[in-house]
Coordinates of C-alpha atoms in Angstrom, one line a residue:
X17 CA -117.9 45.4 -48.1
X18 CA -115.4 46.7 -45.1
X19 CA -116.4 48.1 -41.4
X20 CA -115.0 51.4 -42.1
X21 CA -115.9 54.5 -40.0
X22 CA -117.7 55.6 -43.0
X23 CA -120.2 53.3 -43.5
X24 CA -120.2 48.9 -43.2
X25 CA -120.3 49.0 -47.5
X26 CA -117.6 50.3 -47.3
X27 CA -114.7 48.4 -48.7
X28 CA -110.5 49.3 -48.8
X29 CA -108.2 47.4 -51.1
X30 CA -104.8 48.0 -53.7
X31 CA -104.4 47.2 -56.9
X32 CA -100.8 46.1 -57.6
X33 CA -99.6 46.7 -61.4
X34 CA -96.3 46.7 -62.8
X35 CA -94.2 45.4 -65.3
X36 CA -93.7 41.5 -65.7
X37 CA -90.6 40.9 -63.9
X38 CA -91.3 43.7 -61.0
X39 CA -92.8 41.4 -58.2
X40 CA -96.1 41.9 -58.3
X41 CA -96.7 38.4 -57.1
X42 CA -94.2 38.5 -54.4
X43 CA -95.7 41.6 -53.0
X44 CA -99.0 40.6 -52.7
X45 CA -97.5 37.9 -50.6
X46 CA -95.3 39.7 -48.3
X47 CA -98.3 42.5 -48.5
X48 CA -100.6 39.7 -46.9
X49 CA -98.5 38.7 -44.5
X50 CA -97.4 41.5 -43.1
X51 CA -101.3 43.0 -42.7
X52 CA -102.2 39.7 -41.0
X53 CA -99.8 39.5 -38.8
X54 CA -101.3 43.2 -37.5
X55 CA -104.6 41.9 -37.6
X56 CA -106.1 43.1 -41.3
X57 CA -108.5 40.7 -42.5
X58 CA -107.0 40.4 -45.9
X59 CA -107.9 38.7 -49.0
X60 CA -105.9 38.5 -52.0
X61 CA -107.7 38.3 -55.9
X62 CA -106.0 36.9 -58.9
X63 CA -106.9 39.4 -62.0
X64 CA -103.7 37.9 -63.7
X65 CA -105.3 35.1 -66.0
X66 CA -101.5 34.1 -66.8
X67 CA -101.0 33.8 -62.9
X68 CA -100.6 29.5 -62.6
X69 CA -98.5 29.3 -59.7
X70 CA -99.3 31.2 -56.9
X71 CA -97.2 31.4 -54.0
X72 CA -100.4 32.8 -51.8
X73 CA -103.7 31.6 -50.6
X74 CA -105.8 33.1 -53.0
X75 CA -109.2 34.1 -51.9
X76 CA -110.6 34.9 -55.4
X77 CA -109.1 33.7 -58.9
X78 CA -110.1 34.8 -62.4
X79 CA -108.9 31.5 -63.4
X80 CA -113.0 30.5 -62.3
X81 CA -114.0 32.6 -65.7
X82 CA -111.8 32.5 -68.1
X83 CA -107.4 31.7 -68.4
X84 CA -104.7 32.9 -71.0
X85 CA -104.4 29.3 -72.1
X86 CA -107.6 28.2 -73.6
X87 CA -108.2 31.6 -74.9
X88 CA -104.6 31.5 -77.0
X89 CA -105.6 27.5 -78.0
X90 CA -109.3 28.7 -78.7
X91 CA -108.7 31.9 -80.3
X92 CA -105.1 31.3 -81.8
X93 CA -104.1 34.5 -80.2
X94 CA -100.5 35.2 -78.7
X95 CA -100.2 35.9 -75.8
X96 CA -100.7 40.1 -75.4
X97 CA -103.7 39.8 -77.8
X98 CA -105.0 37.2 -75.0
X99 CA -104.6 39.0 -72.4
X100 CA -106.3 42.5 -74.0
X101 CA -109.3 39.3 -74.2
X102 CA -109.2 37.9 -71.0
X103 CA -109.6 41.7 -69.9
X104 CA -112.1 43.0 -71.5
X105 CA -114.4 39.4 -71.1
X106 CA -114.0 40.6 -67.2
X107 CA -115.3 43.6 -68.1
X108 CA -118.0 42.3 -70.0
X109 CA -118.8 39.3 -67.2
X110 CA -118.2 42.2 -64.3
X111 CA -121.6 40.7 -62.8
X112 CA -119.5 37.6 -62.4
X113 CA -116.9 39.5 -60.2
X114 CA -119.2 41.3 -58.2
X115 CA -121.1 38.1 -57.0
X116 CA -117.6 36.6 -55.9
X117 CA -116.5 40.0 -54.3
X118 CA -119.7 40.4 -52.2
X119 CA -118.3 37.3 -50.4
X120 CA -115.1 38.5 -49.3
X121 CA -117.2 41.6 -47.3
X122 CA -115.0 42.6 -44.4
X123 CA -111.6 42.2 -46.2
X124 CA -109.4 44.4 -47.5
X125 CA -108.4 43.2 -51.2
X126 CA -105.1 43.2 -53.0
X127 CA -105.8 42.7 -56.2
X128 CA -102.6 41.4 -58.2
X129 CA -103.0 42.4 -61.9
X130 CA -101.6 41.5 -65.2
X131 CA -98.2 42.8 -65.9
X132 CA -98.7 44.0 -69.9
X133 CA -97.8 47.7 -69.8
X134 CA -100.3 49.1 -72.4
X135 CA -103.4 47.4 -70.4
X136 CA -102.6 50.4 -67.7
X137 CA -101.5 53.1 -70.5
X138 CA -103.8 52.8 -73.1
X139 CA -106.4 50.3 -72.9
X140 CA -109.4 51.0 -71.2
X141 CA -110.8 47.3 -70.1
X142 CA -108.9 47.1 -66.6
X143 CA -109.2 50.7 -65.8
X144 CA -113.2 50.3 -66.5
X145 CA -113.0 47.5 -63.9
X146 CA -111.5 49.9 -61.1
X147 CA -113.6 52.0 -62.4
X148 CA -116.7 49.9 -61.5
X149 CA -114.7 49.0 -58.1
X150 CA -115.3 52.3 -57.2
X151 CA -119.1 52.1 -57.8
X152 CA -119.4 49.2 -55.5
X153 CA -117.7 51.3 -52.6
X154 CA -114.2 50.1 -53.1
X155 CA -111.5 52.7 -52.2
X156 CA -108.7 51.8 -54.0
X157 CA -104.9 52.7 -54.7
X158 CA -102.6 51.7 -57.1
X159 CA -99.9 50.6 -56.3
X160 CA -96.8 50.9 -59.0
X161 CA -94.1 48.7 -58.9
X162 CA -91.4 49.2 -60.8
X163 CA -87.6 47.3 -60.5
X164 CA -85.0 49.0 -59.2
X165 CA -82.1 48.2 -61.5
X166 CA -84.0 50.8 -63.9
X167 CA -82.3 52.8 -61.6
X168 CA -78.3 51.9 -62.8
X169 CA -79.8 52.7 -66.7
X170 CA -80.5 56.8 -66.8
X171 CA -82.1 55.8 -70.4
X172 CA -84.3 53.4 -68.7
X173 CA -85.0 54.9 -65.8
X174 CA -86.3 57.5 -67.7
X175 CA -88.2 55.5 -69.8
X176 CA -89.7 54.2 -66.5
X177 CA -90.5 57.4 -65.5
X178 CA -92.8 58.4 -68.8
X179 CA -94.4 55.0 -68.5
X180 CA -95.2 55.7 -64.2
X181 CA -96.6 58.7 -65.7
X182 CA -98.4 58.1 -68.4
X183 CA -100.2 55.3 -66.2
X184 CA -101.3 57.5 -63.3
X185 CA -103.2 59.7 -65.9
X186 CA -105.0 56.6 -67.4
X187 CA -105.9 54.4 -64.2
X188 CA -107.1 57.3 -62.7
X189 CA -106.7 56.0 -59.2
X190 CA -104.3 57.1 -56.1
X191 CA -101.3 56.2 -56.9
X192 CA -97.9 54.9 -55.0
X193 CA -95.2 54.7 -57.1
X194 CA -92.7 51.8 -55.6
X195 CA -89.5 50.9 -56.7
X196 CA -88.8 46.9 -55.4
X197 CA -85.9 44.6 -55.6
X198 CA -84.4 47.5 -53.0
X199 CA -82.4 44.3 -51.5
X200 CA -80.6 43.4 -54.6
X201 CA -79.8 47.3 -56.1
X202 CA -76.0 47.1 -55.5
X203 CA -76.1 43.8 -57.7
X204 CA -77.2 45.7 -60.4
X205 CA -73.7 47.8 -60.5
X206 CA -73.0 51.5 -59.0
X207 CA -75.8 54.5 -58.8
X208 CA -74.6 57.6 -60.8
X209 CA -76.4 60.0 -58.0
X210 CA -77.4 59.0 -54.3
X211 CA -80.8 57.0 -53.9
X212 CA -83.0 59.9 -53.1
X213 CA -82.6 61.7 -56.3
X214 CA -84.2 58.9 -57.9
X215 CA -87.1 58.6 -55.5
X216 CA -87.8 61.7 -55.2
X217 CA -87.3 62.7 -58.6
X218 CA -85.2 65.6 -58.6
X219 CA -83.7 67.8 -60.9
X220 CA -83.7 65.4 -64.4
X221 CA -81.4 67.8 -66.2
X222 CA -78.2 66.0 -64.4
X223 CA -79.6 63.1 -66.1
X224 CA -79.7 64.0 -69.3
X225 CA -76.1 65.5 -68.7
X226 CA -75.1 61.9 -67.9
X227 CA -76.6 60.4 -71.1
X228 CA -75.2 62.8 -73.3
X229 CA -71.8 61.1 -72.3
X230 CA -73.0 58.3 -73.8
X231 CA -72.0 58.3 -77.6
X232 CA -75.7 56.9 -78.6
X233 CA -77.5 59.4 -76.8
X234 CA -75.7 62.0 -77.7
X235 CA -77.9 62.2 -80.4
X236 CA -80.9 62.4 -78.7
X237 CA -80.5 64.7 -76.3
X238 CA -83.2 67.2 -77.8
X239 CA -85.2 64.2 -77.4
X240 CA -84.6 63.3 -74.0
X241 CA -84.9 67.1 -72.6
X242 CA -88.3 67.5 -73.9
X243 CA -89.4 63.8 -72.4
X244 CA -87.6 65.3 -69.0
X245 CA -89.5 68.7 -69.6
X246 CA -93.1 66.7 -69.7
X247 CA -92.1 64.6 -66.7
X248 CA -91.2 67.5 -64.3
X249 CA -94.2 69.7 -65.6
X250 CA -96.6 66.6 -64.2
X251 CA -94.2 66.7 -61.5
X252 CA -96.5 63.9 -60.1
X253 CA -94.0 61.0 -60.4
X254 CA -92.3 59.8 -57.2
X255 CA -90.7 56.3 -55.5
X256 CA -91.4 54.5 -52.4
X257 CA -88.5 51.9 -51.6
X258 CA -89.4 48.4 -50.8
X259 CA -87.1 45.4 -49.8
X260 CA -90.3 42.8 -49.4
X261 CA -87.8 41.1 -47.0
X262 CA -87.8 43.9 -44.5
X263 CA -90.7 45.3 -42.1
X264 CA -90.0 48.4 -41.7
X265 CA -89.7 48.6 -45.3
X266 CA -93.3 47.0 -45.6
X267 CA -94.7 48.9 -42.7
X268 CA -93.8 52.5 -45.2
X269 CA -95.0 51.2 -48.1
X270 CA -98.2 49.7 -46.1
X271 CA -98.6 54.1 -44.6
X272 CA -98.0 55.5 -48.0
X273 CA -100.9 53.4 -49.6
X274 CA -103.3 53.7 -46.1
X275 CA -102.9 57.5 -47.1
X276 CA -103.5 57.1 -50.6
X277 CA -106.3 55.1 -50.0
X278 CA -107.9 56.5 -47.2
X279 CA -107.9 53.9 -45.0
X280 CA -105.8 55.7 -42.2
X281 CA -108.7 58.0 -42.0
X282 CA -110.9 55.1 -40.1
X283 CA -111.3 53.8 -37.0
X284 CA -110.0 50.2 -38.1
X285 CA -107.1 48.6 -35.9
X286 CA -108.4 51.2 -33.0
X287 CA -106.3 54.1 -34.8
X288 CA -104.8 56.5 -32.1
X289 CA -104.4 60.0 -34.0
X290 CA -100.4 59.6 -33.0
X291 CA -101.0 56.8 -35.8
X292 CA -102.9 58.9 -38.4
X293 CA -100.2 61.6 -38.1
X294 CA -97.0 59.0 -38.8
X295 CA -99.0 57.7 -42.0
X296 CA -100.2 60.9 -42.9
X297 CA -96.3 63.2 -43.2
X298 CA -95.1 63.9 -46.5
X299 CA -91.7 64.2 -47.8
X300 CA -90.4 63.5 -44.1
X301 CA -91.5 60.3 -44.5
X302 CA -90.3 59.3 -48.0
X303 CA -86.6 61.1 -46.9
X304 CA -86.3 58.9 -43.9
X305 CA -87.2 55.1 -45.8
X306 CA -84.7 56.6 -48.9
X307 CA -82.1 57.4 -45.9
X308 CA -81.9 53.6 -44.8
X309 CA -81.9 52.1 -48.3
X310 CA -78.9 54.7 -49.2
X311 CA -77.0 54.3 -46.0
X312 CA -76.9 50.2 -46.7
X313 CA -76.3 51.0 -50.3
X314 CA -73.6 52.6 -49.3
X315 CA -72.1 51.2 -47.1
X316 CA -71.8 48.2 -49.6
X317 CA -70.1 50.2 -52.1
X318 CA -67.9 50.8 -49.6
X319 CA -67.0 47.1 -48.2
X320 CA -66.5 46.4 -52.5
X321 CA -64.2 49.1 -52.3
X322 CA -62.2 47.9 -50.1
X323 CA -61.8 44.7 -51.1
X324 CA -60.4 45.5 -54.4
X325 CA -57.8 47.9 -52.5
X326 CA -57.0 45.1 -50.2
X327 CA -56.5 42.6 -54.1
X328 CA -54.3 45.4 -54.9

């Protein structure tokens, strides 16, 4: 599909899942922007048959085969049975979506997914379809995106964390793991740890500490260790921050999915190796775009602060 180093079949793309309500939409947007503007031929496909107003040009839309609409007015189905339908008739009609991908050859593909959580947990009709990607020389990632005011909720956040989890065992893809809405976390009210603990997913027992203050999960505490214990035993979960509204932001997220998806490894855009290496560090990398979210974080907590000494 894709010029890559490895062979001209050869095709790079993400697919972006999340939670409806996490931006998957908005990323894809911002995500084919910013890749243009460097000169990545990209294409973005519509997988989400619920998707009606798109705020990008879309290259490829499911909407061509089938749509949540007719299929609840047809089949009298609400609107998670429809979707578990609309999936698994792509699966079925997979012919249909190969024909329509072999015309975007040369492109690399964001693929902007449904946002029903158990379709990535459970189900196996949209990980059969990455699955098949893979067969037709696509080298995927997935890309995770998760909102960030999960973040101001220690029940939620680790809630968030089992479900990150239990859908990089399922997909069975690389995974990047992305918290968005970084722009808008100090609207959501006061961290109870610095940024990087959450990203980074440190030491969850100070979590649990925290929600055993709470009088109604103080009960479950036994509960929420052992949910802790099977998260850190994994120990695969971690966050990327992304504020969609800033480049340098993009340009992290952009390196941690080249890596993921091994498209930092080809020649494309004329890679020097002083590229490969800055997309290639590790936790160097992550510390550094968790630094500039906390310091602005911060540094509003501050100005608020301030202000209410200066009421007083």
């Amino acid at each position: 599909m894709s010029g890559g180093s490895q062979g001209s079949s050869l095709a790079f793309g993400q697919v972006v899942i999340g939670p409806p309500g996490s931006g998957k939409t908005t990323y894809c947007h911002g995500m084919q922007e910013f890749l243009g503007r460097i000169g990545r031929k990209v294409a973005v496909v519509n997988l989400d048959p619920a998707n009606e107003a798109m705020p990008y040009p879309c290259a490829l839309d499911i909407a061509e085969l089938i749509t949540l609409p007719d299929v609840m007015e047809n089949l009298k189905l609400g609107p998670n049975g429809g979707l578990i339908y609309c999936m698994e008739y792509l699966e079925a009609n997979s012919d249909w979506l190969q024909e329509k991908l072999a015309a975007l050859r040369g492109h690399y593909c964001l693929f902007d997914c449904p946002g029903q959580v158990e379709l990535y947990t459970h189900h196996d009709a949209l990980k059969n379809v990455f699955a098949q990607l893979a067969k037709w020389n696509f080298r995927l990632a997935a890309v995770h995106l998760v909102d960030s005011h999960y973040c101001t909720d220690p029940g939620k956040f680790i809630s968030v964390l089992c479900t990150s989890l239990s859908t990089m065992l399922h997909v069975e893809l690389p995974h990047v793991n992305v918290l968005s809405k970084m722009d808008l976390i100090e609207q959501y009210g006061k961290l109870a740890f610095n940024l990087d603990y959450y990203t980074e997913v440190l030491d969850l027992s100070y979590l649990v500490d925290h929600l055993a203050s709470d009088p109604f999960f103080r009960n479950y505490r036994r509960l929420n260790e052992k949910l802790v214990e099977v998260i850190e035993d994994y120990s695969l979960v971690s966050f990327v921050p992304l504020n969609v509204q800033d480049k340098e932001s993009m340009r992290q997220v952009m390196q941690a999915v080249d890596k993921a998806n091994g498209y930092s490894f080809g020649d494309q855009e004329h890679r020097s190796l002083e590229a490969l290496m800055s997309a290639a560090v590790g936790a160097d990398f992550h510390f550094t775009s968790t630094l500039a979210v906390q310091e602005k974080y911060v540094q509003s907590q501050d100005k608020a602060v301030e202000e209410e000494a200066m009421d007083l």
